[in-house]
CSV table of C-alpha atoms and ligand atoms in Angstrom, one decimal:
chain,number,residue,atom,x,y,z
R,1,MET,CA,-40.8,-28.7,66.4
R,2,PRO,CA,-38.3,-30.2,63.7
R,3,THR,CA,-39.8,-29.5,60.2
R,4,ARG,CA,-39.4,-31.3,56.9
R,5,ASN,CA,-38.8,-29.1,53.9
R,6,THR,CA,-38.0,-29.4,50.3
R,7,ILE,CA,-36.5,-26.7,48.0
R,8,ILE,CA,-37.0,-27.3,44.1
R,9,LEU,CA,-34.4,-25.6,42.0
R,10,ALA,CA,-36.0,-24.2,38.8
R,11,ALA,CA,-34.6,-20.9,38.0
R,12,GLY,CA,-32.1,-21.9,35.3
R,13,LYS,CA,-32.9,-21.1,31.7
R,14,GLY,CA,-31.7,-24.5,30.3
R,15,THR,CA,-29.5,-23.1,27.5
R,16,ARG,CA,-28.5,-26.6,26.4
R,17,MET,CA,-32.2,-27.3,25.7
R,18,LYS,CA,-32.0,-24.7,22.8
R,19,SER,CA,-35.6,-23.9,23.4
R,20,LYS,CA,-37.9,-20.8,23.8
R,21,VAL,CA,-39.5,-23.1,26.6
R,22,TYR,CA,-37.7,-22.8,30.0
R,23,LYS,CA,-36.1,-26.1,30.8
R,24,VAL,CA,-38.2,-27.2,33.6
R,25,LEU,CA,-41.4,-26.6,31.8
R,26,HIS,CA,-40.5,-29.1,29.0
R,27,ARG,CA,-43.0,-32.1,29.2
R,28,ILE,CA,-42.6,-35.7,29.7
R,29,CYS,CA,-45.7,-37.9,29.4
R,30,GLY,CA,-48.1,-35.0,29.5
R,31,LYS,CA,-46.5,-33.3,32.5
R,32,THR,CA,-43.8,-30.6,32.9
R,33,MET,CA,-40.5,-31.8,34.4
R,34,VAL,CA,-41.0,-29.6,37.5
R,35,ASP,CA,-44.7,-31.0,38.0
R,36,HIS,CA,-43.1,-34.5,38.0
R,37,VAL,CA,-40.8,-33.7,40.8
R,38,LEU,CA,-43.3,-31.8,42.7
R,39,THR,CA,-45.9,-34.6,42.5
R,40,GLN,CA,-43.3,-37.0,44.1
R,41,VAL,CA,-42.2,-34.5,46.8
R,42,GLU,CA,-46.1,-33.9,47.7
R,43,LYS,CA,-46.4,-37.6,48.3
R,44,THR,CA,-43.7,-37.3,51.2
R,45,ASN,CA,-45.3,-35.2,53.9
R,46,MET,CA,-43.4,-32.0,53.8
R,47,ASP,CA,-44.1,-29.0,55.9
R,48,ASN,CA,-42.8,-26.5,53.4
R,49,ILE,CA,-42.1,-26.7,49.8
R,50,VAL,CA,-40.4,-23.9,48.2
R,51,THR,CA,-39.5,-23.5,44.5
R,52,VAL,CA,-36.8,-21.3,43.4
R,53,VAL,CA,-37.7,-19.8,40.1
R,54,GLY,CA,-35.9,-17.2,37.9
R,55,TYR,CA,-36.1,-17.8,34.1
R,56,GLY,CA,-39.7,-17.8,33.0
R,57,ALA,CA,-40.8,-17.3,36.7
R,58,GLU,CA,-44.3,-16.5,35.9
R,59,ALA,CA,-44.7,-19.4,33.5
R,60,VAL,CA,-43.3,-21.8,36.3
R,61,GLU,CA,-45.6,-20.2,39.0
R,62,GLU,CA,-48.6,-20.6,36.7
R,63,ASN,CA,-47.8,-24.3,35.9
R,64,ILE,CA,-47.4,-25.1,39.7
R,65,GLY,CA,-50.1,-22.8,41.2
R,66,ASP,CA,-50.5,-22.9,44.9
R,67,ARG,CA,-48.9,-26.3,45.3
R,68,ALA,CA,-45.6,-24.6,46.4
R,69,LYS,CA,-44.1,-21.4,47.8
R,70,PHE,CA,-42.0,-19.4,45.4
R,71,VAL,CA,-38.8,-17.3,45.7
R,72,VAL,CA,-37.1,-15.4,42.9
R,73,GLN,CA,-33.6,-15.8,42.0
R,74,LYS,CA,-33.1,-12.7,39.8
R,75,GLU,CA,-29.6,-13.7,38.6
R,76,GLN,CA,-28.7,-17.2,37.9
R,77,LEU,CA,-25.5,-17.2,40.0
R,78,GLY,CA,-25.5,-21.0,40.7
R,79,THR,CA,-27.3,-23.8,42.6
R,80,GLY,CA,-25.9,-22.6,45.9
R,81,HIS,CA,-27.0,-18.9,45.2
R,82,ALA,CA,-30.4,-20.5,44.3
R,83,VAL,CA,-30.9,-22.2,47.6
R,84,MET,CA,-29.7,-19.0,49.4
R,85,GLN,CA,-32.9,-17.3,48.0
R,86,ALA,CA,-34.9,-19.6,50.3
R,87,GLU,CA,-33.2,-18.4,53.4
R,88,ASP,CA,-35.8,-15.8,54.3
R,89,LEU,CA,-38.6,-18.5,54.3
R,90,LEU,CA,-36.7,-21.4,56.0
R,91,GLY,CA,-33.4,-20.1,57.4
R,92,ASN,CA,-34.7,-20.2,61.0
R,93,LEU,CA,-36.4,-23.5,61.0
R,94,ASP,CA,-35.3,-26.5,62.8
R,95,GLY,CA,-35.5,-29.6,60.9
R,96,THR,CA,-34.5,-31.3,57.7
R,97,THR,CA,-34.5,-29.8,54.2
R,98,MET,CA,-34.3,-31.8,50.9
R,99,ILE,CA,-32.9,-30.1,47.8
R,100,VAL,CA,-34.1,-31.5,44.4
R,101,SER,CA,-33.6,-30.0,40.9
R,102,GLY,CA,-36.5,-29.4,38.6
R,103,ASP,CA,-34.8,-31.1,35.8
R,104,THR,CA,-34.6,-34.7,37.4
R,105,PRO,CA,-38.1,-35.7,36.6
R,106,LEU,CA,-37.8,-39.5,37.3
R,107,PHE,CA,-37.4,-39.6,41.0
R,108,THR,CA,-39.9,-41.4,43.1
R,109,ALA,CA,-41.3,-40.6,46.5
R,110,GLU,CA,-40.1,-44.0,47.8
R,111,THR,CA,-36.4,-43.0,47.0
R,112,PHE,CA,-36.9,-39.7,48.8
R,113,GLU,CA,-38.3,-41.6,51.9
R,114,LYS,CA,-35.4,-43.9,51.8
R,115,LEU,CA,-33.0,-40.9,51.7
R,116,PHE,CA,-34.6,-39.2,54.7
R,117,GLU,CA,-34.5,-42.6,56.5
R,118,TYR,CA,-30.8,-43.1,55.8
R,119,HIS,CA,-30.0,-39.5,56.7
R,120,GLU,CA,-31.8,-40.0,60.1
R,121,ASN,CA,-30.1,-43.1,60.9
R,122,GLU,CA,-26.6,-41.7,60.1
R,123,LYS,CA,-27.4,-38.7,62.2
R,124,ALA,CA,-25.6,-36.7,59.4
R,125,ALA,CA,-25.5,-32.9,58.6
R,126,VAL,CA,-26.0,-33.8,54.9
R,127,THR,CA,-26.8,-37.0,52.9
R,128,ILE,CA,-26.1,-36.8,49.3
R,129,LEU,CA,-28.1,-39.2,47.0
R,130,THR,CA,-25.8,-40.9,44.7
R,131,SER,CA,-25.6,-43.3,41.8
R,132,LYS,CA,-23.3,-45.0,39.5
R,133,ALA,CA,-23.6,-43.9,35.9
R,134,PRO,CA,-22.8,-45.9,33.0
R,135,ASP,CA,-21.4,-42.5,31.5
R,136,PRO,CA,-20.9,-40.1,34.3
R,137,THR,CA,-20.0,-37.2,31.8
R,138,GLY,CA,-21.7,-33.9,32.8
R,139,TYR,CA,-22.5,-34.9,36.4
R,140,GLY,CA,-20.8,-33.9,39.5
R,141,ARG,CA,-18.6,-36.7,40.8
R,142,ILE,CA,-18.5,-38.1,44.3
R,143,VAL,CA,-14.7,-38.0,45.7
R,144,ARG,CA,-14.3,-40.5,48.4
R,145,ASN,CA,-11.0,-41.2,50.5
R,146,ASP,CA,-9.3,-44.5,51.0
R,147,LEU,CA,-11.7,-45.5,53.7
R,148,GLY,CA,-14.6,-44.7,51.3
R,149,ILE,CA,-15.7,-41.7,53.2
R,150,VAL,CA,-17.1,-38.7,51.2
R,151,GLU,CA,-14.7,-35.9,50.7
R,152,LYS,CA,-16.3,-33.7,48.3
R,153,ILE,CA,-18.3,-33.2,45.0
R,154,VAL,CA,-16.3,-32.1,42.0
R,155,GLU,CA,-18.1,-30.7,39.0
R,156,GLN,CA,-17.2,-32.1,35.5
R,157,LYS,CA,-15.7,-28.8,34.6
R,158,ASP,CA,-13.6,-28.7,37.5
R,159,ALA,CA,-12.5,-32.4,37.7
R,160,ASN,CA,-9.1,-33.6,36.9
R,161,GLU,CA,-8.4,-36.7,34.8
R,162,ILE,CA,-8.6,-39.1,37.9
R,163,GLU,CA,-11.8,-37.4,39.2
R,164,GLN,CA,-13.3,-37.6,35.7
R,165,ALA,CA,-12.9,-41.4,35.8
R,166,ILE,CA,-15.1,-41.7,38.9
R,167,ASP,CA,-18.5,-43.2,38.0
R,168,GLU,CA,-20.4,-42.3,41.2
R,169,ILE,CA,-22.1,-39.2,40.5
R,170,ASN,CA,-24.2,-36.5,42.4
R,171,THR,CA,-27.8,-37.0,41.6
R,172,GLY,CA,-28.5,-33.4,42.7
R,173,VAL,CA,-30.5,-34.4,45.6
R,174,TYR,CA,-29.6,-34.0,49.0
R,175,VAL,CA,-31.0,-33.9,52.7
R,176,PHE,CA,-29.6,-31.3,55.1
R,177,ASP,CA,-29.8,-30.4,58.5
R,178,ASN,CA,-31.5,-27.0,57.7
R,179,LYS,CA,-29.6,-24.6,59.8
R,180,SER,CA,-26.2,-26.4,58.8
R,181,LEU,CA,-27.1,-25.7,55.2
R,182,PHE,CA,-27.8,-22.2,55.4
R,183,SER,CA,-24.7,-21.2,57.5
R,184,ALA,CA,-22.5,-23.2,55.3
R,185,LEU,CA,-23.9,-21.6,52.1
R,186,HIS,CA,-22.7,-18.2,53.4
R,187,LYS,CA,-19.3,-19.5,53.2
R,188,THR,CA,-19.4,-20.6,49.6
R,189,ASN,CA,-17.5,-18.6,46.8
R,190,ASN,CA,-17.7,-18.7,43.0
R,191,ASP,CA,-14.0,-19.6,42.5
R,192,ASN,CA,-14.5,-22.3,40.0
R,193,ALA,CA,-14.6,-23.0,36.2
R,194,GLN,CA,-18.1,-21.8,35.8
R,195,GLY,CA,-17.9,-18.8,38.1
R,196,GLU,CA,-20.9,-19.9,40.0
R,197,TYR,CA,-21.9,-20.5,43.7
R,198,TYR,CA,-22.0,-24.3,43.7
R,199,LEU,CA,-24.3,-25.9,46.2
R,200,THR,CA,-21.9,-28.9,46.1
R,201,ASP,CA,-19.2,-26.7,47.7
R,202,VAL,CA,-21.3,-27.0,50.9
R,203,ILE,CA,-20.0,-30.6,51.4
R,204,GLU,CA,-16.5,-29.6,51.8
R,205,ILE,CA,-17.4,-26.9,54.1
R,206,LEU,CA,-19.5,-29.0,56.3
R,207,LYS,CA,-16.6,-31.6,56.4
R,208,SER,CA,-14.2,-28.8,57.4
R,209,GLU,CA,-16.5,-28.1,60.4
R,210,ASP,CA,-16.2,-31.8,61.4
R,211,LYS,CA,-19.9,-32.5,60.5
R,212,ILE,CA,-21.1,-35.8,59.3
R,213,VAL,CA,-21.3,-36.0,55.5
R,214,ALA,CA,-23.0,-39.2,54.4
R,215,ALA,CA,-23.9,-40.6,50.9
R,216,TYR,CA,-26.7,-42.9,50.0
R,217,GLU,CA,-26.2,-44.8,46.8
R,218,MET,CA,-29.3,-45.6,44.9
R,219,ASP,CA,-29.5,-48.7,42.7
R,220,ASP,CA,-31.2,-47.4,39.7
R,221,PHE,CA,-29.2,-44.8,37.8
R,222,ASP,CA,-32.1,-44.3,35.4
R,223,GLU,CA,-34.4,-42.8,38.2
R,224,SER,CA,-31.6,-40.0,38.9
R,225,MET,CA,-31.3,-38.9,35.2
R,226,GLY,CA,-30.8,-35.2,34.9
R,227,VAL,CA,-32.3,-33.4,31.7
R,228,ASN,CA,-30.1,-30.8,30.2
R,229,ASP,CA,-30.7,-31.4,26.6
R,230,ARG,CA,-33.2,-32.9,24.2
R,231,VAL,CA,-31.4,-36.2,23.9
R,232,ALA,CA,-31.8,-36.7,27.7
R,233,LEU,CA,-35.3,-35.5,27.4
R,234,SER,CA,-36.3,-38.3,25.0
R,235,LYS,CA,-34.5,-40.9,27.1
R,236,ALA,CA,-36.3,-39.7,30.2
R,237,THR,CA,-39.6,-39.7,28.3
R,238,LYS,CA,-38.9,-43.5,27.3
R,239,ILE,CA,-38.1,-44.5,30.8
R,240,MET,CA,-41.2,-42.8,32.2
R,241,GLN,CA,-43.3,-44.4,29.5
R,242,LYS,CA,-42.0,-47.8,30.2
R,243,ARG,CA,-42.9,-47.2,33.9
R,244,ILE,CA,-46.4,-46.0,33.0
R,245,ASN,CA,-47.2,-48.8,30.5
R,246,GLU,CA,-45.8,-51.5,33.0
R,247,MET,CA,-48.0,-50.0,35.7
R,248,HIS,CA,-51.1,-50.4,33.4
R,249,MET,CA,-50.3,-53.8,32.3
R,250,ARG,CA,-49.8,-55.0,35.9
R,251,ASN,CA,-53.3,-53.6,36.5
R,252,GLY,CA,-54.8,-55.9,33.9
R,253,ILE,CA,-54.4,-53.9,30.7
R,254,SER,CA,-53.2,-55.6,27.6
R,255,MET,CA,-50.6,-53.8,25.2
R,256,VAL,CA,-49.7,-55.4,22.0
R,257,ASN,CA,-46.6,-53.5,21.8
R,258,PRO,CA,-45.9,-51.2,24.8
R,259,GLU,CA,-42.7,-49.8,23.1
R,260,ASP,CA,-44.9,-48.2,20.7
R,261,THR,CA,-47.7,-47.0,23.0
R,262,TYR,CA,-47.7,-43.4,24.6
R,263,ILE,CA,-49.8,-43.0,27.7
R,264,ASP,CA,-49.6,-39.8,29.6
R,265,VAL,CA,-49.1,-40.0,33.3
R,266,ASP,CA,-52.5,-39.0,34.7
R,267,VAL,CA,-54.5,-41.5,32.3
R,268,LYS,CA,-56.7,-44.1,33.9
R,269,ILE,CA,-57.7,-47.3,32.3
R,270,GLY,CA,-59.9,-50.0,33.4
R,271,SER,CA,-59.0,-53.8,33.3
R,272,ASP,CA,-59.2,-56.1,30.4
R,273,THR,CA,-58.9,-53.1,28.0
R,274,ILE,CA,-56.8,-53.8,24.9
R,275,ILE,CA,-54.4,-51.2,23.4
R,276,GLU,CA,-52.9,-52.0,20.0
R,277,ALA,CA,-49.6,-50.3,18.8
R,278,GLY,CA,-49.1,-46.7,17.8
R,279,VAL,CA,-51.8,-45.4,20.3
R,280,SER,CA,-51.5,-42.1,22.1
R,281,ILE,CA,-53.7,-41.5,25.1
R,282,LYS,CA,-53.2,-38.1,26.5
R,283,GLY,CA,-54.0,-35.5,29.1
R,284,LYS,CA,-56.6,-36.4,31.7
R,285,THR,CA,-58.2,-39.2,29.8
R,286,THR,CA,-60.2,-42.0,31.5
R,287,ILE,CA,-60.8,-45.4,29.8
R,288,GLY,CA,-63.2,-47.9,31.1
R,289,GLU,CA,-63.0,-51.8,31.3
R,290,ASP,CA,-63.1,-54.2,28.3
R,291,CYS,CA,-62.5,-51.5,25.7
R,292,PHE,CA,-60.5,-52.1,22.4
R,293,ILE,CA,-58.2,-49.2,21.4
R,294,GLY,CA,-57.1,-50.0,17.8
R,295,SER,CA,-53.8,-49.0,16.3
R,296,ASN,CA,-52.9,-45.4,15.7
R,297,SER,CA,-55.7,-44.0,17.6
R,298,GLU,CA,-55.4,-40.8,19.6
R,299,ILE,CA,-57.3,-39.8,22.6
R,300,ARG,CA,-57.0,-36.7,24.5
R,301,ASP,CA,-58.8,-35.4,27.6
R,302,SER,CA,-61.9,-37.7,27.1
R,303,VAL,CA,-63.9,-40.1,28.9
R,304,ILE,CA,-64.4,-43.5,27.3
R,305,LYS,CA,-66.8,-45.6,29.2
R,306,ASN,CA,-66.7,-49.6,29.3
R,307,ASN,CA,-66.8,-51.9,26.3
R,308,VAL,CA,-66.0,-49.1,23.9
R,309,THR,CA,-64.2,-49.9,20.5
R,310,VAL,CA,-62.1,-47.0,19.0
R,311,THR,CA,-60.6,-48.1,15.6
R,312,SER,CA,-57.8,-45.8,14.2
R,313,SER,CA,-59.6,-42.6,15.3
R,314,MET,CA,-59.0,-39.3,17.1
R,315,ILE,CA,-60.9,-38.1,20.1
R,316,GLU,CA,-60.5,-34.9,21.7
R,317,GLU,CA,-62.3,-33.5,24.9
R,318,SER,CA,-65.2,-35.8,24.2
R,319,GLU,CA,-67.1,-38.8,25.8
R,320,MET,CA,-68.1,-42.1,24.5
R,321,GLY,CA,-70.9,-44.0,26.2
R,322,ASP,CA,-70.9,-47.8,27.3
R,323,GLY,CA,-70.8,-50.0,24.3
R,324,SER,CA,-70.3,-47.4,21.6
R,325,ASN,CA,-67.8,-47.6,18.8
R,326,ILE,CA,-66.1,-45.4,16.3
R,327,GLY,CA,-63.9,-45.7,13.3
R,328,PRO,CA,-61.9,-46.6,11.4
R,329,ASP,CA,-60.6,-42.9,10.6
R,330,SER,CA,-63.2,-40.8,12.3
R,331,HIS,CA,-62.8,-37.7,14.6
R,332,LEU,CA,-64.6,-36.4,17.6
R,333,ARG,CA,-63.8,-32.8,18.1
R,334,PRO,CA,-64.2,-31.1,21.6
R,335,GLN,CA,-67.5,-31.2,23.3
R,336,SER,CA,-69.0,-34.3,21.7
R,337,LYS,CA,-71.0,-36.7,23.8
R,338,ILE,CA,-71.6,-40.1,22.3
R,339,GLY,CA,-74.3,-42.1,24.1
R,340,LYS,CA,-74.6,-45.8,24.9
R,341,ASN,CA,-74.4,-48.2,22.1
R,342,VAL,CA,-73.9,-45.6,19.4
R,343,HIS,CA,-72.2,-46.6,16.1
R,344,ILE,CA,-69.9,-44.0,14.5
R,345,GLY,CA,-68.4,-45.5,11.5
R,346,ASN,CA,-65.8,-44.4,9.0
R,347,PHE,CA,-64.7,-40.9,7.8
R,348,CYS,CA,-67.2,-39.0,10.1
R,349,GLU,CA,-66.5,-35.8,12.1
R,350,VAL,CA,-68.5,-34.9,15.2
R,351,LYS,CA,-68.2,-31.6,16.8
R,352,LYS,CA,-69.9,-30.1,19.9
R,353,ALA,CA,-72.9,-32.5,19.6
R,354,GLU,CA,-74.7,-35.0,21.5
R,355,ILE,CA,-75.7,-38.3,20.0
R,356,GLY,CA,-78.3,-40.3,21.9
R,357,GLU,CA,-78.4,-44.0,22.7
R,358,GLY,CA,-78.3,-46.5,19.8
R,359,THR,CA,-78.3,-43.9,17.0
R,360,LYS,CA,-76.1,-44.8,13.9
R,361,VAL,CA,-73.8,-42.6,12.0
R,362,GLY,CA,-72.3,-44.9,9.8
R,363,HIS,CA,-70.2,-43.1,7.0
R,364,LEU,CA,-68.9,-40.0,5.7
R,365,THR,CA,-70.8,-37.7,7.7
R,366,TYR,CA,-70.3,-34.3,9.6
R,367,VAL,CA,-72.3,-33.6,12.7
R,368,GLY,CA,-71.6,-30.1,14.2
R,369,ASP,CA,-73.5,-28.2,16.9
R,370,ALA,CA,-76.4,-30.6,17.2
R,371,THR,CA,-78.4,-32.7,19.6
R,372,LEU,CA,-79.5,-35.9,18.2
R,373,GLY,CA,-82.0,-38.3,20.1
R,374,LYS,CA,-82.1,-42.1,20.4
R,375,ASN,CA,-82.1,-44.7,17.7
R,376,ILE,CA,-81.7,-42.4,14.7
R,377,ASN,CA,-80.3,-43.6,11.4
R,378,VAL,CA,-78.0,-41.0,9.9
R,379,GLY,CA,-77.4,-42.0,6.2
R,380,CYS,CA,-74.1,-41.7,4.3
R,381,GLY,CA,-72.7,-38.4,3.4
R,382,VAL,CA,-75.1,-36.4,5.8
R,383,VAL,CA,-74.0,-32.8,6.5
R,384,PHE,CA,-75.1,-30.7,9.4
R,385,VAL,CA,-74.7,-27.3,7.9
R,386,ASN,CA,-74.0,-25.4,11.0
R,387,TYR,CA,-72.1,-22.3,9.7
R,388,ASP,CA,-73.3,-19.4,7.4
R,389,GLY,CA,-70.0,-17.9,7.3
R,390,ALA,CA,-70.6,-15.5,10.1
R,391,ASN,CA,-72.4,-17.5,12.9
R,392,LYS,CA,-73.1,-21.2,14.1
R,393,PHE,CA,-76.4,-22.5,14.4
R,394,HIS,CA,-77.9,-25.5,16.2
R,395,THR,CA,-79.8,-28.5,15.0
R,396,ASN,CA,-82.2,-30.7,17.1
R,397,VAL,CA,-83.1,-34.3,15.7
R,398,GLY,CA,-85.6,-36.3,17.7
R,399,ASP,CA,-85.8,-39.9,18.4
R,400,ASP,CA,-86.3,-42.8,15.9
R,401,THR,CA,-85.9,-40.4,12.9
R,402,PHE,CA,-84.4,-41.4,9.5
R,403,ILE,CA,-81.9,-39.1,7.9
R,404,GLY,CA,-81.5,-40.2,4.2
R,405,SER,CA,-78.1,-40.3,2.5
R,406,ASN,CA,-76.6,-37.2,1.3
R,407,SER,CA,-78.9,-34.8,3.1
R,408,ASN,CA,-77.9,-31.2,4.2
R,409,LEU,CA,-79.7,-30.1,7.3
R,410,VAL,CA,-79.2,-26.3,7.3
R,411,ALA,CA,-79.3,-25.1,10.8
R,412,PRO,CA,-81.0,-23.9,12.9
R,413,LEU,CA,-83.5,-26.7,12.5
R,414,GLU,CA,-86.1,-28.7,14.6
R,415,ILE,CA,-86.4,-32.1,13.2
R,416,ALA,CA,-89.1,-33.9,15.3
R,417,ASP,CA,-89.1,-37.4,16.5
R,418,HIS,CA,-90.3,-40.3,14.3
R,419,SER,CA,-89.8,-38.1,11.1
R,420,PHE,CA,-88.2,-39.0,7.8
R,421,ILE,CA,-85.8,-37.0,5.6
R,422,ALA,CA,-85.5,-38.3,2.0
R,423,ALA,CA,-82.1,-38.9,0.5
R,424,GLY,CA,-80.4,-36.1,-1.1
R,425,SER,CA,-82.8,-33.4,0.5
R,426,THR,CA,-81.3,-30.0,1.5
R,427,ILE,CA,-83.5,-29.3,4.5
R,428,THR,CA,-84.1,-25.7,5.5
R,429,LYS,CA,-87.3,-25.8,7.3
R,430,ASP,CA,-88.5,-27.5,10.6
R,431,VAL,CA,-90.0,-31.1,10.1
R,432,GLU,CA,-93.0,-32.2,12.2
R,433,GLN,CA,-93.5,-35.6,13.9
R,434,PHE,CA,-94.5,-38.5,11.5
R,435,ASP,CA,-93.8,-36.2,8.4
R,436,MET,CA,-91.5,-37.1,5.6
R,437,ALA,CA,-89.4,-34.2,4.3
R,438,ILE,CA,-88.1,-34.2,0.6
R,439,ALA,CA,-86.3,-31.3,-0.8
R,440,ARG,CA,-84.8,-32.1,-4.1
R,441,GLU,CA,-85.6,-31.6,-7.7
R,442,ARG,CA,-87.6,-34.3,-9.3
R,443,GLN,CA,-86.0,-36.5,-11.8
R,444,THR,CA,-86.8,-36.3,-15.5
R,445,ASN,CA,-86.0,-39.1,-18.0
R,446,LYS,CA,-85.6,-38.4,-21.7
R,447,PRO,CA,-86.4,-41.3,-23.8
R,448,GLY,CA,-83.7,-42.4,-26.4
R,449,TYR,CA,-81.5,-39.4,-25.5
R,450,PHE,CA,-78.4,-41.5,-25.2
R,451,LYS,CA,-78.0,-41.8,-28.8
R,452,LYS,CA,-78.0,-38.1,-29.4
R,453,LEU,CA,-75.1,-37.8,-27.1
R,454,ASN,CA,-71.7,-38.0,-28.4
R,455,TYR,CA,-70.6,-40.4,-25.5
R,456,LYS,CA,-67.6,-42.5,-26.0
R,457,ASN,CA,-66.1,-44.6,-23.3
R,458,ASN,CA,-62.9,-45.4,-24.7
B,1,UD1,C1,-26.0,-30.1,39.0
B,1,UD1,C2,-24.9,-30.4,40.0
B,1,UD1,C3,-24.1,-31.7,39.7
B,1,UD1,C4,-25.2,-32.8,39.6
B,1,UD1,C5,-26.3,-32.5,38.7
B,1,UD1,C6,-27.4,-33.6,38.7
B,1,UD1,C7,-24.2,-28.4,40.9
B,1,UD1,C8,-23.2,-27.3,41.0
B,1,UD1,N1,-24.0,-29.3,40.2
B,1,UD1,O1,-25.5,-30.0,37.7
B,1,UD1,O2,-23.2,-31.9,40.6
B,1,UD1,O3,-24.4,-34.0,39.2
B,1,UD1,O4,-26.8,-31.2,38.9
B,1,UD1,O5,-28.4,-33.5,37.8
B,1,UD1,O6,-25.2,-28.0,41.8
B,1,UD1,N2,-30.5,-23.7,38.9
B,1,UD1,C9,-31.0,-22.6,39.5
B,1,UD1,N3,-30.3,-21.4,39.7
B,1,UD1,C10,-29.0,-21.4,39.2
B,1,UD1,C11,-28.4,-22.5,38.6
B,1,UD1,C12,-29.3,-23.7,38.5
B,1,UD1,O7,-32.2,-22.5,39.9
B,1,UD1,O8,-28.5,-20.2,39.3
B,1,UD1,C13,-31.4,-24.9,38.8
B,1,UD1,C14,-31.6,-25.3,37.3
B,1,UD1,O9,-32.8,-24.7,37.0
B,1,UD1,C15,-31.7,-26.8,37.5
B,1,UD1,C16,-30.9,-27.0,38.7
B,1,UD1,O10,-30.7,-26.0,39.4
B,1,UD1,O11,-33.1,-27.2,37.7
B,1,UD1,C17,-29.5,-27.8,38.4
B,1,UD1,O12,-28.8,-26.9,37.7
B,1,UD1,P1,-28.0,-27.3,36.2
B,1,UD1,O13,-27.5,-26.1,35.7
B,1,UD1,O14,-28.9,-28.1,35.5
B,1,UD1,O15,-26.9,-28.1,36.9
B,1,UD1,P2,-26.1,-29.4,36.4
B,1,UD1,O16,-24.9,-28.9,35.5
B,1,UD1,O17,-27.0,-30.4,35.8
B,2,CA,CA1,-29.0,-30.5,35.4
């Protein structure tokens, strides 16, 4: 049975990135480059996916998990040598093997499928995926003869002046007849400018064996972009971002300024949601329908239900229920669960707290380690005092209570439903149903005292 296999090359250090992070682990729109490549490969029905790892092998394996098999390239002796490391796993198989680099994150599954199709129609031993680059510097060049037939690939560093002027580049993606690939790799050497075993040399070797070498030129150079440094990383991010934003807009989401809207690749958004400029939506966030996400908001790994308004606020690992709203300038820290129709106003911080339906937390308030019921009114400047310097404690507040402005609720506390906390109280004891708690000094007025004071308002 012929098999379909893919080898992803991801062993290089990525010296040109000047980074502590291995190249293929740099992120674009929330996902590592190698994960982007793998995600597209996974859509194309492979029997085997093998990733060649070397530098940062453990980190790369952890990033990818059991989605691929791994082989280790101990020394980075070149792309040809890297592919050789997969010989034990794949060498004996009949079928076709695609090779992709872990640093070309913009390829789509559709392009891979077209390449396979072209390769099968041409009955070739190898089909190179090529494209015309506006600036081919740094890429391997496709050298064709007078008849337009591919002769070889020449690397930038080995290219003469005429070859350097060629604008058709090797995208680093190829489909090979599997057995021809491995037998040709045994014939490569490292006699070149970089002293490496080039995968690209296999082309000339296959030609010399009179095998068919085909090239499939794709239209969109952007999709083939290889990321070798931070400048290319930012370009690739921009292209990916545009793709993501256009996909959402086509699905019925409005963006006021998509050039300044940053949405990670796995984010889901419902129709008729409006997103203003400067918004970042990260990680595994889901946003419902008919929401309004105001300018400069940042939302990460959260669930925002339908009809929610977020105004210039930050939301992390939290949930906002239907019809709720927050902001401007508030912050939901991890594990906050905001119920239906809850109002969180400005300058509020909520952490690890559940807030029940219809409750209002209007202004300048900290709610941490607490469970609040329904229809509570939390006044201005309330502090849930959850920390004694050593431990965190929890507060429960029942339904329909009123927490007066500038109260401190010193945890642990049970505030029963239908109770009332007078403004300015520091509450340290539980409050029973229907009680009013007041915990502050009584006011004394001293008649005529103003005149004794030396008060001047100059
Ligand atoms: C490579 C191609 C070049 C092509 C370009 C497309 C070769 C010799 N050159 O050049 O023709 O235009 O990609 O982007 O193949 N790697 C290993 N082990 C190694 C060396 C590299 O796993 O020993 C991996 C790297 O991690 C990377 C990929 O192979 O993911 C490509 O290597 P890189 O050094 O980036 O090659 P380029 O110079 O970009
Ligand atoms: Ca590269």
